[in-house]
PDB file of N, CA and C in Angstrom:
ATOM      1  N   UNK A   1      97.098 117.565 100.122  1.00 64.00           N
ATOM      2  CA  UNK A   1      95.700 117.734 100.444  1.00 64.00           C
ATOM      3  C   UNK A   1      95.357 116.834 101.624  1.00 64.00           C
ATOM      4  N   UNK A   2      94.741 117.407 102.596  1.00 79.00           N
ATOM      5  CA  UNK A   2      94.350 116.634 103.765  1.00 79.00           C
ATOM      6  C   UNK A   2      92.866 116.302 103.652  1.00 79.00           C
ATOM      7  N   UNK A   3      92.590 115.066 103.281  1.00 85.00           N
ATOM      8  CA  UNK A   3      91.211 114.604 103.126  1.00 85.00           C
ATOM      9  C   UNK A   3      90.765 114.022 104.457  1.00 85.00           C
ATOM     10  N   UNK A   4      89.633 114.455 104.982  1.00 88.00           N
ATOM     11  CA  UNK A   4      89.138 113.862 106.231  1.00 88.00           C
ATOM     12  C   UNK A   4      88.966 112.347 106.074  1.00 88.00           C
ATOM     13  N   UNK A   5      89.498 111.603 107.030  1.00 88.00           N
ATOM     14  CA  UNK A   5      89.480 110.142 106.960  1.00 88.00           C
ATOM     15  C   UNK A   5      88.064 109.594 106.811  1.00 88.00           C
ATOM     16  N   UNK A   6      87.120 110.141 107.546  1.00 91.00           N
ATOM     17  CA  UNK A   6      85.742 109.637 107.487  1.00 91.00           C
ATOM     18  C   UNK A   6      85.139 109.849 106.103  1.00 91.00           C
ATOM     19  N   UNK A   7      85.424 110.993 105.485  1.00 93.00           N
ATOM     20  CA  UNK A   7      84.908 111.283 104.141  1.00 93.00           C
ATOM     21  C   UNK A   7      85.478 110.309 103.118  1.00 93.00           C
ATOM     22  N   UNK A   8      86.778 110.085 103.194  1.00 94.00           N
ATOM     23  CA  UNK A   8      87.426 109.187 102.241  1.00 94.00           C
ATOM     24  C   UNK A   8      86.931 107.754 102.425  1.00 94.00           C
ATOM     25  N   UNK A   9      86.824 107.320 103.660  1.00 95.00           N
ATOM     26  CA  UNK A   9      86.354 105.955 103.925  1.00 95.00           C
ATOM     27  C   UNK A   9      84.929 105.765 103.409  1.00 95.00           C
ATOM     28  N   UNK A  10      84.070 106.736 103.667  1.00 96.00           N
ATOM     29  CA  UNK A  10      82.683 106.644 103.219  1.00 96.00           C
ATOM     30  C   UNK A  10      82.619 106.574 101.696  1.00 96.00           C
ATOM     31  N   UNK A  11      83.384 107.429 101.027  1.00 96.00           N
ATOM     32  CA  UNK A  11      83.354 107.445  99.563  1.00 96.00           C
ATOM     33  C   UNK A  11      83.988 106.188  98.987  1.00 96.00           C
ATOM     34  N   UNK A  12      85.047 105.688  99.602  1.00 96.00           N
ATOM     35  CA  UNK A  12      85.668 104.438  99.156  1.00 96.00           C
ATOM     36  C   UNK A  12      84.648 103.310  99.200  1.00 96.00           C
ATOM     37  N   UNK A  13      83.906 103.226 100.278  1.00 97.00           N
ATOM     38  CA  UNK A  13      82.888 102.182 100.417  1.00 97.00           C
ATOM     39  C   UNK A  13      81.809 102.341  99.349  1.00 97.00           C
ATOM     40  N   UNK A  14      81.368 103.568  99.104  1.00 97.00           N
ATOM     41  CA  UNK A  14      80.336 103.795  98.094  1.00 97.00           C
ATOM     42  C   UNK A  14      80.815 103.386  96.704  1.00 97.00           C
ATOM     43  N   UNK A  15      82.017 103.791  96.353  1.00 97.00           N
ATOM     44  CA  UNK A  15      82.543 103.496  95.022  1.00 97.00           C
ATOM     45  C   UNK A  15      82.808 102.004  94.862  1.00 97.00           C
ATOM     46  N   UNK A  16      83.411 101.388  95.874  1.00 96.00           N
ATOM     47  CA  UNK A  16      83.660  99.943  95.791  1.00 96.00           C
ATOM     48  C   UNK A  16      82.357  99.162  95.691  1.00 96.00           C
ATOM     49  N   UNK A  17      81.358  99.573  96.433  1.00 96.00           N
ATOM     50  CA  UNK A  17      80.061  98.889  96.371  1.00 96.00           C
ATOM     51  C   UNK A  17      79.512  98.942  94.951  1.00 96.00           C
ATOM     52  N   UNK A  18      79.656 100.085  94.330  1.00 96.00           N
ATOM     53  CA  UNK A  18      79.204 100.217  92.948  1.00 96.00           C
ATOM     54  C   UNK A  18      80.010  99.304  92.026  1.00 96.00           C
ATOM     55  N   UNK A  19      81.310  99.218  92.251  1.00 94.00           N
ATOM     56  CA  UNK A  19      82.185  98.401  91.403  1.00 94.00           C
ATOM     57  C   UNK A  19      81.866  96.909  91.523  1.00 94.00           C
ATOM     58  N   UNK A  20      81.489  96.474  92.728  1.00 95.00           N
ATOM     59  CA  UNK A  20      81.227  95.039  92.915  1.00 95.00           C
ATOM     60  C   UNK A  20      79.725  94.734  92.961  1.00 95.00           C
ATOM     61  N   UNK A  21      78.921  95.716  92.593  1.00 95.00           N
ATOM     62  CA  UNK A  21      77.470  95.553  92.469  1.00 95.00           C
ATOM     63  C   UNK A  21      76.796  95.066  93.748  1.00 95.00           C
ATOM     64  N   UNK A  22      76.988  95.845  94.827  1.00 96.00           N
ATOM     65  CA  UNK A  22      76.283  95.561  96.071  1.00 96.00           C
ATOM     66  C   UNK A  22      75.893  96.886  96.722  1.00 96.00           C
ATOM     67  N   UNK A  23      75.092  96.788  97.754  1.00 96.00           N
ATOM     68  CA  UNK A  23      74.638  97.980  98.455  1.00 96.00           C
ATOM     69  C   UNK A  23      75.740  98.483  99.399  1.00 96.00           C
ATOM     70  N   UNK A  24      76.009  99.785  99.417  1.00 96.00           N
ATOM     71  CA  UNK A  24      77.027 100.325 100.332  1.00 96.00           C
ATOM     72  C   UNK A  24      76.760  99.986 101.799  1.00 96.00           C
ATOM     73  N   UNK A  25      75.499  99.917 102.178  1.00 96.00           N
ATOM     74  CA  UNK A  25      75.156  99.617 103.566  1.00 96.00           C
ATOM     75  C   UNK A  25      75.561  98.203 103.975  1.00 96.00           C
ATOM     76  N   UNK A  26      75.802  97.337 102.988  1.00 97.00           N
ATOM     77  CA  UNK A  26      76.195  95.965 103.308  1.00 97.00           C
ATOM     78  C   UNK A  26      77.703  95.841 103.577  1.00 97.00           C
ATOM     79  N   UNK A  27      78.446  96.916 103.334  1.00 97.00           N
ATOM     80  CA  UNK A  27      79.897  96.906 103.565  1.00 97.00           C
ATOM     81  C   UNK A  27      80.222  97.585 104.884  1.00 97.00           C
ATOM     82  N   UNK A  28      81.214  97.041 105.569  1.00 97.00           N
ATOM     83  CA  UNK A  28      81.686  97.650 106.810  1.00 97.00           C
ATOM     84  C   UNK A  28      83.176  97.944 106.678  1.00 97.00           C
ATOM     85  N   UNK A  29      83.679  98.907 107.432  1.00 96.00           N
ATOM     86  CA  UNK A  29      85.103  99.239 107.359  1.00 96.00           C
ATOM     87  C   UNK A  29      86.034  98.075 107.711  1.00 96.00           C
ATOM     88  N   UNK A  30      85.533  97.082 108.456  1.00 97.00           N
ATOM     89  CA  UNK A  30      86.364  95.962 108.883  1.00 97.00           C
ATOM     90  C   UNK A  30      86.478  94.866 107.821  1.00 97.00           C
ATOM     91  N   UNK A  31      85.690  94.954 106.745  1.00 97.00           N
ATOM     92  CA  UNK A  31      85.740  93.933 105.701  1.00 97.00           C
ATOM     93  C   UNK A  31      87.018  94.085 104.886  1.00 97.00           C
ATOM     94  N   UNK A  32      87.547  92.946 104.442  1.00 97.00           N
ATOM     95  CA  UNK A  32      88.760  92.974 103.618  1.00 97.00           C
ATOM     96  C   UNK A  32      88.387  92.944 102.140  1.00 97.00           C
ATOM     97  N   UNK A  33      89.336  93.346 101.326  1.00 96.00           N
ATOM     98  CA  UNK A  33      89.133  93.293  99.886  1.00 96.00           C
ATOM     99  C   UNK A  33      88.929  91.843  99.436  1.00 96.00           C
ATOM    100  N   UNK A  34      89.575  90.911 100.109  1.00 96.00           N
ATOM    101  CA  UNK A  34      89.406  89.490  99.789  1.00 96.00           C
ATOM    102  C   UNK A  34      87.972  89.037 100.070  1.00 96.00           C
ATOM    103  N   UNK A  35      87.448  89.422 101.232  1.00 97.00           N
ATOM    104  CA  UNK A  35      86.066  89.055 101.587  1.00 97.00           C
ATOM    105  C   UNK A  35      85.075  89.574 100.545  1.00 97.00           C
ATOM    106  N   UNK A  36      85.367  90.737 100.011  1.00 96.00           N
ATOM    107  CA  UNK A  36      84.477  91.357  99.035  1.00 96.00           C
ATOM    108  C   UNK A  36      84.747  90.863  97.613  1.00 96.00           C
ATOM    109  N   UNK A  37      85.776  90.040  97.475  1.00 95.00           N
ATOM    110  CA  UNK A  37      86.179  89.512  96.166  1.00 95.00           C
ATOM    111  C   UNK A  37      86.442  90.632  95.163  1.00 95.00           C
ATOM    112  N   UNK A  38      87.147  91.659  95.642  1.00 94.00           N
ATOM    113  CA  UNK A  38      87.509  92.790  94.791  1.00 94.00           C
ATOM    114  C   UNK A  38      88.659  92.356  93.896  1.00 94.00           C
ATOM    115  N   UNK A  39      88.466  92.490  92.596  1.00 91.00           N
ATOM    116  CA  UNK A  39      89.559  92.145  91.684  1.00 91.00           C
ATOM    117  C   UNK A  39      90.377  93.395  91.371  1.00 91.00           C
ATOM    118  N   UNK A  40      91.485  93.201  90.684  1.00 88.00           N
ATOM    119  CA  UNK A  40      92.395  94.313  90.430  1.00 88.00           C
ATOM    120  C   UNK A  40      91.743  95.395  89.568  1.00 88.00           C
ATOM    121  N   UNK A  41      90.911  95.016  88.617  1.00 91.00           N
ATOM    122  CA  UNK A  41      90.247  96.010  87.777  1.00 91.00           C
ATOM    123  C   UNK A  41      89.297  96.882  88.595  1.00 91.00           C
ATOM    124  N   UNK A  42      88.523  96.276  89.468  1.00 92.00           N
ATOM    125  CA  UNK A  42      87.605  97.035  90.323  1.00 92.00           C
ATOM    126  C   UNK A  42      88.382  97.996  91.223  1.00 92.00           C
ATOM    127  N   UNK A  43      89.523  97.544  91.722  1.00 90.00           N
ATOM    128  CA  UNK A  43      90.333  98.404  92.585  1.00 90.00           C
ATOM    129  C   UNK A  43      90.908  99.577  91.797  1.00 90.00           C
ATOM    130  N   UNK A  44      91.403  99.308  90.601  1.00 91.00           N
ATOM    131  CA  UNK A  44      91.961 100.383  89.766  1.00 91.00           C
ATOM    132  C   UNK A  44      90.874 101.399  89.408  1.00 91.00           C
ATOM    133  N   UNK A  45      89.705 100.915  89.019  1.00 93.00           N
ATOM    134  CA  UNK A  45      88.612 101.827  88.685  1.00 93.00           C
ATOM    135  C   UNK A  45      88.193 102.660  89.895  1.00 93.00           C
ATOM    136  N   UNK A  46      88.200 102.054  91.054  1.00 93.00           N
ATOM    137  CA  UNK A  46      87.871 102.774  92.285  1.00 93.00           C
ATOM    138  C   UNK A  46      88.888 103.879  92.541  1.00 93.00           C
ATOM    139  N   UNK A  47      90.166 103.555  92.393  1.00 92.00           N
ATOM    140  CA  UNK A  47      91.228 104.540  92.617  1.00 92.00           C
ATOM    141  C   UNK A  47      91.101 105.701  91.639  1.00 92.00           C
ATOM    142  N   UNK A  48      90.838 105.405  90.367  1.00 93.00           N
ATOM    143  CA  UNK A  48      90.697 106.458  89.357  1.00 93.00           C
ATOM    144  C   UNK A  48      89.544 107.398  89.724  1.00 93.00           C
ATOM    145  N   UNK A  49      88.437 106.839  90.176  1.00 95.00           N
ATOM    146  CA  UNK A  49      87.289 107.659  90.579  1.00 95.00           C
ATOM    147  C   UNK A  49      87.650 108.533  91.776  1.00 95.00           C
ATOM    148  N   UNK A  50      88.317 107.955  92.773  1.00 93.00           N
ATOM    149  CA  UNK A  50      88.697 108.736  93.958  1.00 93.00           C
ATOM    150  C   UNK A  50      89.696 109.832  93.600  1.00 93.00           C
ATOM    151  N   UNK A  51      90.641 109.529  92.711  1.00 93.00           N
ATOM    152  CA  UNK A  51      91.606 110.545  92.274  1.00 93.00           C
ATOM    153  C   UNK A  51      90.880 111.730  91.651  1.00 93.00           C
ATOM    154  N   UNK A  52      89.920 111.433  90.787  1.00 94.00           N
ATOM    155  CA  UNK A  52      89.186 112.502  90.106  1.00 94.00           C
ATOM    156  C   UNK A  52      88.334 113.316  91.087  1.00 94.00           C
ATOM    157  N   UNK A  53      87.648 112.629  91.961  1.00 93.00           N
ATOM    158  CA  UNK A  53      86.749 113.319  92.888  1.00 93.00           C
ATOM    159  C   UNK A  53      87.481 114.165  93.919  1.00 93.00           C
ATOM    160  N   UNK A  54      88.611 113.664  94.416  1.00 90.00           N
ATOM    161  CA  UNK A  54      89.338 114.382  95.463  1.00 90.00           C
ATOM    162  C   UNK A  54      90.498 115.218  94.917  1.00 90.00           C
ATOM    163  N   UNK A  55      90.731 115.151  93.601  1.00 90.00           N
ATOM    164  CA  UNK A  55      91.815 115.934  93.003  1.00 90.00           C
ATOM    165  C   UNK A  55      93.184 115.500  93.494  1.00 90.00           C
ATOM    166  N   UNK A  56      93.383 114.185  93.594  1.00 90.00           N
ATOM    167  CA  UNK A  56      94.656 113.657  94.078  1.00 90.00           C
ATOM    168  C   UNK A  56      95.294 112.799  92.989  1.00 90.00           C
ATOM    169  N   UNK A  57      96.570 112.514  93.148  1.00 89.00           N
ATOM    170  CA  UNK A  57      97.299 111.664  92.213  1.00 89.00           C
ATOM    171  C   UNK A  57      97.969 110.579  93.034  1.00 89.00           C
ATOM    172  N   UNK A  58      97.541 109.344  92.832  1.00 88.00           N
ATOM    173  CA  UNK A  58      98.075 108.224  93.605  1.00 88.00           C
ATOM    174  C   UNK A  58      99.014 107.395  92.737  1.00 88.00           C
ATOM    175  N   UNK A  59      99.986 106.730  93.364  1.00 83.00           N
ATOM    176  CA  UNK A  59     100.888 105.873  92.594  1.00 83.00           C
ATOM    177  C   UNK A  59     100.131 104.662  92.051  1.00 83.00           C
ATOM    178  N   UNK A  60     100.627 104.076  90.946  1.00 76.00           N
ATOM    179  CA  UNK A  60      99.950 102.914  90.370  1.00 76.00           C
ATOM    180  C   UNK A  60      99.859 101.745  91.351  1.00 76.00           C
ATOM    181  N   UNK A  61     100.860 101.584  92.172  1.00 79.00           N
ATOM    182  CA  UNK A  61     100.863 100.537  93.196  1.00 79.00           C
ATOM    183  C   UNK A  61     100.570 101.186  94.542  1.00 79.00           C
ATOM    184  N   UNK A  62      99.535 100.725  95.190  1.00 84.00           N
ATOM    185  CA  UNK A  62      99.187 101.269  96.505  1.00 84.00           C
ATOM    186  C   UNK A  62      99.938 100.481  97.568  1.00 84.00           C
ATOM    187  N   UNK A  63     101.051 101.031  98.020  1.00 82.00           N
ATOM    188  CA  UNK A  63     101.847 100.360  99.047  1.00 82.00           C
ATOM    189  C   UNK A  63     101.006 100.102 100.285  1.00 82.00           C
ATOM    190  N   UNK A  64     101.073  98.882 100.780  1.00 82.00           N
ATOM    191  CA  UNK A  64     100.352  98.532 101.993  1.00 82.00           C
ATOM    192  C   UNK A  64      98.919  98.103 101.761  1.00 82.00           C
ATOM    193  N   UNK A  65      98.473  98.096 100.506  1.00 91.00           N
ATOM    194  CA  UNK A  65      97.107  97.665 100.205  1.00 91.00           C
ATOM    195  C   UNK A  65      97.171  96.358  99.424  1.00 91.00           C
ATOM    196  N   UNK A  66      96.553  95.326  99.991  1.00 91.00           N
ATOM    197  CA  UNK A  66      96.493  94.020  99.334  1.00 91.00           C
ATOM    198  C   UNK A  66      95.132  93.401  99.643  1.00 91.00           C
ATOM    199  N   UNK A  67      94.935  92.167  99.250  1.00 92.00           N
ATOM    200  CA  UNK A  67      93.620  91.534  99.440  1.00 92.00           C
ATOM    201  C   UNK A  67      93.219  91.397 100.904  1.00 92.00           C
ATOM    202  N   UNK A  68      94.194  91.370 101.805  1.00 95.00           N
ATOM    203  CA  UNK A  68      93.884  91.230 103.231  1.00 95.00           C
ATOM    204  C   UNK A  68      93.734  92.578 103.941  1.00 95.00           C
ATOM    205  N   UNK A  69      93.766  93.647 103.191  1.00 95.00           N
ATOM    206  CA  UNK A  69      93.599  94.986 103.740  1.00 95.00           C
ATOM    207  C   UNK A  69      92.111  95.262 103.962  1.00 95.00           C
ATOM    208  N   UNK A  70      91.794  95.829 105.114  1.00 96.00           N
ATOM    209  CA  UNK A  70      90.401  96.200 105.365  1.00 96.00           C
ATOM    210  C   UNK A  70      90.086  97.500 104.628  1.00 96.00           C
ATOM    211  N   UNK A  71      88.813  97.781 104.476  1.00 96.00           N
ATOM    212  CA  UNK A  71      88.414  99.027 103.825  1.00 96.00           C
ATOM    213  C   UNK A  71      88.910 100.235 104.618  1.00 96.00           C
ATOM    214  N   UNK A  72      88.881 100.129 105.930  1.00 96.00           N
ATOM    215  CA  UNK A  72      89.386 101.201 106.787  1.00 96.00           C
ATOM    216  C   UNK A  72      90.885 101.421 106.558  1.00 96.00           C
ATOM    217  N   UNK A  73      91.639 100.330 106.505  1.00 95.00           N
ATOM    218  CA  UNK A  73      93.081 100.434 106.268  1.00 95.00           C
ATOM    219  C   UNK A  73      93.377 100.982 104.878  1.00 95.00           C
ATOM    220  N   UNK A  74      92.597 100.558 103.891  1.00 94.00           N
ATOM    221  CA  UNK A  74      92.797 101.040 102.525  1.00 94.00           C
ATOM    222  C   UNK A  74      92.534 102.542 102.448  1.00 94.00           C
ATOM    223  N   UNK A  75      91.469 102.989 103.091  1.00 94.00           N
ATOM    224  CA  UNK A  75      91.148 104.416 103.097  1.00 94.00           C
ATOM    225  C   UNK A  75      92.262 105.217 103.758  1.00 94.00           C
ATOM    226  N   UNK A  76      92.805 104.711 104.846  1.00 93.00           N
ATOM    227  CA  UNK A  76      93.893 105.411 105.539  1.00 93.00           C
ATOM    228  C   UNK A  76      95.151 105.443 104.679  1.00 93.00           C
ATOM    229  N   UNK A  77      95.455 104.348 104.001  1.00 92.00           N
ATOM    230  CA  UNK A  77      96.628 104.307 103.118  1.00 92.00           C
ATOM    231  C   UNK A  77      96.474 105.315 101.978  1.00 92.00           C
ATOM    232  N   UNK A  78      95.290 105.374 101.398  1.00 92.00           N
ATOM    233  CA  UNK A  78      95.027 106.331 100.314  1.00 92.00           C
ATOM    234  C   UNK A  78      95.135 107.759 100.837  1.00 92.00           C
ATOM    235  N   UNK A  79      94.597 108.003 102.030  1.00 91.00           N
ATOM    236  CA  UNK A  79      94.666 109.347 102.624  1.00 91.00           C
ATOM    237  C   UNK A  79      96.112 109.765 102.845  1.00 91.00           C
ATOM    238  N   UNK A  80      96.931 108.860 103.344  1.00 90.00           N
ATOM    239  CA  UNK A  80      98.344 109.168 103.583  1.00 90.00           C
ATOM    240  C   UNK A  80      99.089 109.419 102.280  1.00 90.00           C
ATOM    241  N   UNK A  81      98.815 108.608 101.256  1.00 89.00           N
ATOM    242  CA  UNK A  81      99.462 108.804  99.954  1.00 89.00           C
ATOM    243  C   UNK A  81      99.033 110.117  99.327  1.00 89.00           C
ATOM    244  N   UNK A  82      97.773 110.492  99.496  1.00 86.00           N
ATOM    245  CA  UNK A  82      97.287 111.765  98.971  1.00 86.00           C
ATOM    246  C   UNK A  82      97.979 112.931  99.669  1.00 86.00           C
ATOM    247  N   UNK A  83      98.189 112.803 100.969  1.00 84.00           N
ATOM    248  CA  UNK A  83      98.880 113.855 101.719  1.00 84.00           C
ATOM    249  C   UNK A  83     100.330 113.975 101.257  1.00 84.00           C
ATOM    250  N   UNK A  84     100.986 112.851 100.993  1.00 82.00           N
ATOM    251  CA  UNK A  84     102.360 112.871 100.487  1.00 82.00           C
ATOM    252  C   UNK A  84     102.407 113.497  99.112  1.00 82.00           C
ATOM    253  N   UNK A  85     101.424 113.178  98.262  1.00 69.00           N
ATOM    254  CA  UNK A  85     101.359 113.750  96.921  1.00 69.00           C
ATOM    255  C   UNK A  85     101.223 115.263  97.014  1.00 69.00           C
ATOM    256  N   UNK A  86     100.389 115.728  97.918  1.00 64.00           N
ATOM    257  CA  UNK A  86     100.173 117.154  98.091  1.00 64.00           C
ATOM    258  C   UNK A  86     101.464 117.854  98.517  1.00 64.00           C
ATOM    259  N   UNK A  87     102.193 117.241  99.420  1.00 65.00           N
ATOM    260  CA  UNK A  87     103.454 117.817  99.889  1.00 65.00           C
ATOM    261  C   UNK A  87     104.476 117.876  98.765  1.00 65.00           C
ATOM    262  N   UNK A  88     104.491 116.846  97.909  1.00 60.00           N
ATOM    263  CA  UNK A  88     105.497 116.796  96.853  1.00 60.00           C
ATOM    264  C   UNK A  88     105.169 117.739  95.703  1.00 60.00           C
ATOM    265  N   UNK A  89     103.930 118.225  95.600  1.00 50.00           N
ATOM    266  CA  UNK A  89     103.573 119.136  94.517  1.00 50.00           C
ATOM    267  C   UNK A  89     103.562 120.588  94.965  1.00 50.00           C
ATOM    268  N   UNK A  90     103.996 120.843  96.201  1.00 48.00           N
ATOM    269  CA  UNK A  90     104.049 122.221  96.665  1.00 48.00           C
ATOM    270  C   UNK A  90     105.491 122.684  96.787  1.00 48.00           C
ATOM    271  N   UNK A  91     105.715 123.870  96.333  1.00 45.00           N
ATOM    272  CA  UNK A  91     107.038 124.469  96.449  1.00 45.00           C
ATOM    273  C   UNK A  91     107.143 125.249  97.745  1.00 45.00           C
ATOM    274  N   UNK A  92     108.114 126.143  97.829  1.00 44.00           N
ATOM    275  CA  UNK A  92     108.277 126.961  99.023  1.00 44.00           C
ATOM    276  C   UNK A  92     107.011 127.760  99.319  1.00 44.00           C
ATOM    277  N   UNK A  93     106.750 127.966 100.563  1.00 43.00           N
ATOM    278  CA  UNK A  93     105.603 128.727 101.041  1.00 43.00           C
ATOM    279  C   UNK A  93     104.270 128.087 100.678  1.00 43.00           C
ATOM    280  N   UNK A  94     104.286 126.791 100.346  1.00 46.00           N
ATOM    281  CA  UNK A  94     103.043 126.091 100.063  1.00 46.00           C
ATOM    282  C   UNK A  94     102.436 126.401  98.710  1.00 46.00           C
ATOM    283  N   UNK A  95     103.186 127.083  97.837  1.00 44.00           N
ATOM    284  CA  UNK A  95     102.678 127.410  96.507  1.00 44.00           C
ATOM    285  C   UNK A  95     102.787 126.168  95.627  1.00 44.00           C
ATOM    286  N   UNK A  96     101.711 125.858  94.892  1.00 46.00           N
ATOM    287  CA  UNK A  96     101.726 124.675  94.038  1.00 46.00           C
ATOM    288  C   UNK A  96     102.766 124.809  92.939  1.00 46.00           C
ATOM    289  N   UNK A  97     103.538 123.735  92.737  1.00 42.00           N
ATOM    290  CA  UNK A  97     104.472 123.677  91.626  1.00 42.00           C
ATOM    291  C   UNK A  97     103.680 123.402  90.358  1.00 42.00           C
ATOM    292  N   UNK A  98     104.168 123.905  89.248  1.00 44.00           N
ATOM    293  CA  UNK A  98     103.537 123.638  87.964  1.00 44.00           C
ATOM    294  C   UNK A  98     104.198 122.393  87.393  1.00 44.00           C
ATOM    295  N   UNK A  99     103.393 121.420  87.003  1.00 42.00           N
ATOM    296  CA  UNK A  99     103.942 120.196  86.440  1.00 42.00           C
ATOM    297  C   UNK A  99     103.948 120.289  84.926  1.00 42.00           C
ATOM    298  N   UNK A 100     104.704 119.422  84.300  1.00 40.00           N
ATOM    299  CA  UNK A 100     104.748 119.410  82.832  1.00 40.00           C
ATOM    300  C   UNK A 100     103.391 119.033  82.260  1.00 40.00           C
ATOM    301  N   UNK A 101     102.619 118.210  82.983  1.00 45.00           N
ATOM    302  CA  UNK A 101     101.285 117.842  82.520  1.00 45.00           C
ATOM    303  C   UNK A 101     100.381 119.074  82.487  1.00 45.00           C
ATOM    304  N   UNK A 102     100.508 119.931  83.486  1.00 45.00           N
ATOM    305  CA  UNK A 102      99.677 121.131  83.538  1.00 45.00           C
ATOM    306  C   UNK A 102     100.036 122.076  82.403  1.00 45.00           C
ATOM    307  N   UNK A 103     101.329 122.186  82.118  1.00 43.00           N
ATOM    308  CA  UNK A 103     101.773 123.087  81.056  1.00 43.00           C
ATOM    309  C   UNK A 103     101.282 122.553  79.713  1.00 43.00           C
ATOM    310  N   UNK A 104     101.399 121.249  79.489  1.00 44.00           N
ATOM    311  CA  UNK A 104     100.957 120.662  78.222  1.00 44.00           C
ATOM    312  C   UNK A 104      99.456 120.808  78.041  1.00 44.00           C
ATOM    313  N   UNK A 105      98.701 120.786  79.118  1.00 49.00           N
ATOM    314  CA  UNK A 105      97.254 120.885  79.041  1.00 49.00           C
ATOM    315  C   UNK A 105      96.782 122.315  78.751  1.00 49.00           C
ATOM    316  N   UNK A 106      97.640 123.309  79.022  1.00 41.00           N
ATOM    317  CA  UNK A 106      97.193 124.696  78.846  1.00 41.00           C
ATOM    318  C   UNK A 106      97.490 125.240  77.469  1.00 41.00           C
TER     319      UNK A 106
END
C-alpha cells in the first residue's frame, strides 16, 4: 500500500499528540520523539492506531525509529515499512495472498 507521505505524517502527529496529551498544532515534523518525551507505550499505541486506520501491518520493532528520530523521519520509516508489507502480501499479478490469519477469521 502506498500511503501518501503527507497524509501519514499528518495523522502520525495527530495520534501522537493525543497520546501525549498536547495539541497537534504544537508539534512540528522536525521534533524528535525524545523532545516530546514519547514513551514506548505511547509509541506502540500510536502504531496500533495507524495500522488499523491505514490497513497496514508493521513489525513490532520499527527499524530506524528511536528517540532521536524526528516525526518526519518516523512517518517516512512507517510509510516504507507499509509499502514493504504490501509487496510481501501480494502474489503474482498483484493479487493479495491469503494469510492464515484471514482464513482463521472467516
